[in-house]
GROMACS .gro file of C-alpha atoms in nm:
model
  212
    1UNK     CA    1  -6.460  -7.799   8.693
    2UNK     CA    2  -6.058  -7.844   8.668
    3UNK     CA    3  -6.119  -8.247   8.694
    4UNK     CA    4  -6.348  -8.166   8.328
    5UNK     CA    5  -6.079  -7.969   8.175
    6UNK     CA    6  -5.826  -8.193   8.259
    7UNK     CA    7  -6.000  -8.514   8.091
    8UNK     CA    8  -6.078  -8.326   7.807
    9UNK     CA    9  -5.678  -8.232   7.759
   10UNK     CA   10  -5.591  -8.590   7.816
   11UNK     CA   11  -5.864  -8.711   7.530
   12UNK     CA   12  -5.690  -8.475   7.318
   13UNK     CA   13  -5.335  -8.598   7.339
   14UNK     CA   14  -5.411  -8.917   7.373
   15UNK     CA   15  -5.593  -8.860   7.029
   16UNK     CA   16  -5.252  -8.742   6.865
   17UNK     CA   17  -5.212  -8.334   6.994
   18UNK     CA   18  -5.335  -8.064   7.192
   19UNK     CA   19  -5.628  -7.852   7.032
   20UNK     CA   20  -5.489  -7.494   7.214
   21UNK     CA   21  -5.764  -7.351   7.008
   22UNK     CA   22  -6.075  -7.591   7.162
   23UNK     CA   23  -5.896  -7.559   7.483
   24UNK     CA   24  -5.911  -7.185   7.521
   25UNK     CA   25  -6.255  -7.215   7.414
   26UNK     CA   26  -6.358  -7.448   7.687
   27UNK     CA   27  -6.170  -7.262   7.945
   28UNK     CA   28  -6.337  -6.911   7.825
   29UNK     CA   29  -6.680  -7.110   7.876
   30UNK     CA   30  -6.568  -7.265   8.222
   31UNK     CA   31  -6.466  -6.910   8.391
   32UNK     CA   32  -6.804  -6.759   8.229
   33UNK     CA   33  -7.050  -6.957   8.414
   34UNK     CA   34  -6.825  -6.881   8.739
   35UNK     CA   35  -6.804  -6.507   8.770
   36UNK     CA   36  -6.632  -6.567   9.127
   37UNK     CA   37  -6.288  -6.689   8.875
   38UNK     CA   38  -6.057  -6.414   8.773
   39UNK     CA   39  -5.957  -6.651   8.505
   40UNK     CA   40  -5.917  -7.068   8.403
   41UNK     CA   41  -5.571  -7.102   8.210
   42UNK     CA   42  -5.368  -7.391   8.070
   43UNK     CA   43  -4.984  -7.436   8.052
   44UNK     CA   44  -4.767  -7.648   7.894
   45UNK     CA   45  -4.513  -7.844   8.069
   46UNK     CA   46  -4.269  -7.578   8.086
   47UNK     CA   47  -4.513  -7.318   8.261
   48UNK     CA   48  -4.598  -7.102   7.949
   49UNK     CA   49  -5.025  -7.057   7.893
   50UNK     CA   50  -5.141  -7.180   7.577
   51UNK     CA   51  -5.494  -7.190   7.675
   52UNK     CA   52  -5.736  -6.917   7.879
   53UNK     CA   53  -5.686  -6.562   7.923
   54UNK     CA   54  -5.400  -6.353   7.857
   55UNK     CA   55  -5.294  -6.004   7.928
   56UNK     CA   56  -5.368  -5.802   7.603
   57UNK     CA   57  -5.078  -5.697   7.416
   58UNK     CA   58  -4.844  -5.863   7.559
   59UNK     CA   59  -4.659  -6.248   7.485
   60UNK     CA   60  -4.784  -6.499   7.659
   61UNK     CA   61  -4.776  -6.575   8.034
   62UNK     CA   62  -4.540  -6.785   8.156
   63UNK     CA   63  -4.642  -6.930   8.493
   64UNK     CA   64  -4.314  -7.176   8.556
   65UNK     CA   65  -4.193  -6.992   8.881
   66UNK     CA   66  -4.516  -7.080   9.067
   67UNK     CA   67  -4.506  -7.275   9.382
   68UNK     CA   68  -4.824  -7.464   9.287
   69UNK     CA   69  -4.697  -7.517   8.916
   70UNK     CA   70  -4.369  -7.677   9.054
   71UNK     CA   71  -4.562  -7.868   9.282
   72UNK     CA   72  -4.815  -8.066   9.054
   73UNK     CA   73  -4.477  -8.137   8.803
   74UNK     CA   74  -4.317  -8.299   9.098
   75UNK     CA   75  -4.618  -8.432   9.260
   76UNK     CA   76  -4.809  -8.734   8.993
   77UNK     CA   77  -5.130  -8.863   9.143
   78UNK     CA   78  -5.145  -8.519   9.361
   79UNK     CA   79  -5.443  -8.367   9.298
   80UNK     CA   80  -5.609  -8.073   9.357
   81UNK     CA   81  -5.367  -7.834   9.488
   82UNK     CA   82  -5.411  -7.441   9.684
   83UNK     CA   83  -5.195  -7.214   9.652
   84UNK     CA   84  -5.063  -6.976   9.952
   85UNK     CA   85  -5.198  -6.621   9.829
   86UNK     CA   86  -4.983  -6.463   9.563
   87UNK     CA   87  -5.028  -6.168   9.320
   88UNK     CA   88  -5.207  -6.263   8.995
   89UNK     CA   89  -4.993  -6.132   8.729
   90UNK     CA   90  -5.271  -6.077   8.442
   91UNK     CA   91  -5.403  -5.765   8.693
   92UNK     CA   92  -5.189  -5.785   9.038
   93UNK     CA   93  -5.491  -5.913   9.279
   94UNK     CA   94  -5.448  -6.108   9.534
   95UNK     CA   95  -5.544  -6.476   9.448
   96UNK     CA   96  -5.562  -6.839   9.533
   97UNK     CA   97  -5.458  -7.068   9.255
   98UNK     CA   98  -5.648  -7.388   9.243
   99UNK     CA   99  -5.433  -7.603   8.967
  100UNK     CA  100  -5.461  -7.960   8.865
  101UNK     CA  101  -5.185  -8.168   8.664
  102UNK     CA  102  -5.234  -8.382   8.300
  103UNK     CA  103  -5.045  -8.614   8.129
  104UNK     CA  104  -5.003  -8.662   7.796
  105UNK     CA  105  -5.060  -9.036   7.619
  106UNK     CA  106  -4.764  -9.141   7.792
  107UNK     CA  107  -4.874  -9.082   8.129
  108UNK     CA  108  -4.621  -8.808   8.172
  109UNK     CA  109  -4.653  -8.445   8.305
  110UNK     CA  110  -4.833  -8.248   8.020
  111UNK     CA  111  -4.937  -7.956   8.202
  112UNK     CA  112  -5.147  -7.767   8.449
  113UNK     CA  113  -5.508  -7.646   8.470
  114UNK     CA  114  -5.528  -7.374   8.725
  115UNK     CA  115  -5.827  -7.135   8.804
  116UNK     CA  116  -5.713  -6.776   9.010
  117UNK     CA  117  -6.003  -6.675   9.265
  118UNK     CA  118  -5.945  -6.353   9.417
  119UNK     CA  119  -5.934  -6.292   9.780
  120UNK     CA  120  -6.177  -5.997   9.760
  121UNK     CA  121  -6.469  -6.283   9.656
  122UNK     CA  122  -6.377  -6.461   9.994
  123UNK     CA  123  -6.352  -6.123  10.166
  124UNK     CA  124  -6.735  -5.958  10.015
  125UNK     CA  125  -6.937  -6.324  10.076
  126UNK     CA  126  -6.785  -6.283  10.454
  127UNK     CA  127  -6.926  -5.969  10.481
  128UNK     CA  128  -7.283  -6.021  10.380
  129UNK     CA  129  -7.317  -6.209  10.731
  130UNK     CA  130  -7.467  -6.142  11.007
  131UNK     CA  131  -7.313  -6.240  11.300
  132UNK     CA  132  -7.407  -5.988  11.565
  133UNK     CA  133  -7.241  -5.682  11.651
  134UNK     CA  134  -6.922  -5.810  11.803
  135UNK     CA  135  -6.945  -6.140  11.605
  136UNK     CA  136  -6.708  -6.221  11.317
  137UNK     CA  137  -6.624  -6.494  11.035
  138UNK     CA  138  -6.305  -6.557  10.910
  139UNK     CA  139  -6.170  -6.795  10.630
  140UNK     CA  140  -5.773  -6.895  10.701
  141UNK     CA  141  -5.544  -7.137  10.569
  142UNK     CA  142  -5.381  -7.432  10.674
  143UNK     CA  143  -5.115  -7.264  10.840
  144UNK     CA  144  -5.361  -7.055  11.002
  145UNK     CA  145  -5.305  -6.708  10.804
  146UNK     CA  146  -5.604  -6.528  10.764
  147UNK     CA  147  -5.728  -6.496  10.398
  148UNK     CA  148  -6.056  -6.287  10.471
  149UNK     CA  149  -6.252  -6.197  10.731
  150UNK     CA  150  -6.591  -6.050  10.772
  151UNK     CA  151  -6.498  -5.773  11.030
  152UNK     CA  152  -6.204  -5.613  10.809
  153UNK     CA  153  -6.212  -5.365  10.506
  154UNK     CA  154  -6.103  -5.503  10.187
  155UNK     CA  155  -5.734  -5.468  10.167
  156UNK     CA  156  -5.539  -5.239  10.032
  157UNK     CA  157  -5.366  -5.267   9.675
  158UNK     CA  158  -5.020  -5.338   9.842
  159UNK     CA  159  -5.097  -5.494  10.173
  160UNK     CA  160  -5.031  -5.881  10.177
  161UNK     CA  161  -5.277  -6.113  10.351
  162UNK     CA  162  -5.094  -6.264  10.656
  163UNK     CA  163  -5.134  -6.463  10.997
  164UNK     CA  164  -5.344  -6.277  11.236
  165UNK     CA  165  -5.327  -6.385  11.623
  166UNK     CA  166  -5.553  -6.724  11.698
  167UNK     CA  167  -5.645  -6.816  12.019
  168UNK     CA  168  -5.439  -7.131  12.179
  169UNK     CA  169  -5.746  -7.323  12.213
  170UNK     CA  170  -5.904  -7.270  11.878
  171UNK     CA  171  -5.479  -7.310  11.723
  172UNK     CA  172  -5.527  -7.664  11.936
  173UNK     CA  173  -5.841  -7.763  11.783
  174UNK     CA  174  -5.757  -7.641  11.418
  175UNK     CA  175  -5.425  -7.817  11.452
  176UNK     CA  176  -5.540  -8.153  11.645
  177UNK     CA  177  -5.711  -8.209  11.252
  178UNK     CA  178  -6.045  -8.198  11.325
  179UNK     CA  179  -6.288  -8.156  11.009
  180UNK     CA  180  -6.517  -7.907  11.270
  181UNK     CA  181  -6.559  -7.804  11.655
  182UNK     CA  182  -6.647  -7.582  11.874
  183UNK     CA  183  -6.441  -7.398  12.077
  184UNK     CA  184  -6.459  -7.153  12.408
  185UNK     CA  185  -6.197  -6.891  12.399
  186UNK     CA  186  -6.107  -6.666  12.695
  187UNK     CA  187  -6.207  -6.323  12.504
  188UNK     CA  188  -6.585  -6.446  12.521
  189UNK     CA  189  -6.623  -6.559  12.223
  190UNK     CA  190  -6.767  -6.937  12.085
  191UNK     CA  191  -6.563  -6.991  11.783
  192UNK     CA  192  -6.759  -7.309  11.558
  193UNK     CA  193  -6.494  -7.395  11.273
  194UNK     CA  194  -6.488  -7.655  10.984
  195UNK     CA  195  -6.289  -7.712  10.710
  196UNK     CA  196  -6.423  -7.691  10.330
  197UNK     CA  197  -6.413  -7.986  10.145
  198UNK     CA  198  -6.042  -8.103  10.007
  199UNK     CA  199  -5.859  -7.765  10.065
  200UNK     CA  200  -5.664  -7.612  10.313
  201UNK     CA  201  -5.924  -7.389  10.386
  202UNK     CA  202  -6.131  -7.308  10.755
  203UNK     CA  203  -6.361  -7.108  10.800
  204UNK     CA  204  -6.443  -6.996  11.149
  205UNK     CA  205  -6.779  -6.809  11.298
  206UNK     CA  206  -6.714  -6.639  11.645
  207UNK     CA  207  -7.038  -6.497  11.815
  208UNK     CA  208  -6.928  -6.298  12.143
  209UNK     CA  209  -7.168  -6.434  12.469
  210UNK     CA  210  -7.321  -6.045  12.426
  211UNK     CA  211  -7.460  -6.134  12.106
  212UNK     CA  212  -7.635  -6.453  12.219
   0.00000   0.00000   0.00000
């Protein structure tokens, strides 16, 4: 969905100037048909949205400051980048940022694309599994922080996600960069991970030997 928003920028410029106008329309179409989105914005190469949803009554967001912003500036030829989880500042969820860079006719940094998903989506498709009644599934990061997780209640406004203990042989498999495995861990539990797609994202099932 970014990669489509992103060629359609470039066409633009590379046409003679940004439409912001056509662009807010085709983000405002993209984040409709994906209810999971809390919003698809673009910025300008300073950080400021000029495209996609704002907060009502007040100027424009400027998104500069970001982590993943800086990064895809710095970064040409990155990619698709994932945020760590941060606090979305159109309505203070917790969010990963998904963001993609374009380049105006000269090849140069243009901009970003980014589309917020909020933890709590993660967090209410993990809990609509069954996985017995000591089983669990959790979705962490690539530095192993735990992002959602089947067997907690959503989180509260002002508690931060964070790293939750991992067991040394699931940490070794995770870490030895393994797309998926299967693991034994001393609790009782067989822990089957694999990581989704081109993100920094795993997402773990543990069923306890009780439950099987």
């Amino acid at each position: 969905m970014l990669i489509a928003v992103v060629d359609d920028l470039e066409r633009q410029l590379k046409a003679g100037r940004l439409d912001t106008e056509a662009a807010t329309t085709l983000v405002l179409a993209q984040a409709q048909q994906r209810p999971e989105l809390e919003g698809v914005r673009v910025t300008n190469r300073h950080g400021l949205v000029v495209a996609g949803k704002q907060v009502p009554g007040q100027p424009p967001l400027n998104l500069g400051d970001r982590d993943w912003f800086m990064w895809q500036r710095d970064n040409p030829g990155g990619g698709l980048y994932m945020s760590q989880p941060l606090r979305s500042r159109f309505d203070q969820a917790w969010i990963l940022s998904f963001s993609r860079r374009y380049q105006d006719a000269q090849g140069q940094f243009a901009g970003t694309v980014t589309a917020a998903v909020p933890l709590s989506y993660f967090q209410q498709a993990l809990q609509s599994l069954d996985v017995g009644a000591k089983g669990y599934v959790e979705l962490r990061d690539g530095l192993l922080n735990r992002i959602a997780a089947s067997t907690q209640l959503p989180r509260a406004d002002n508690e931060a996600p964070g790293s939750q203990p991992v067991a040394a042989e699931l940490r070794a498999a995770l870490q030895s960069g393994a797309i998926r495995g299967t693991v034994q861990t001393p609790d009782s539990y067989t822990v089957s991970f694999e990581r989704l797609g081109s993100v920094p994202l795993h997402v773990m099932v543990g069923l306890h030997n009780d439950d099987t």
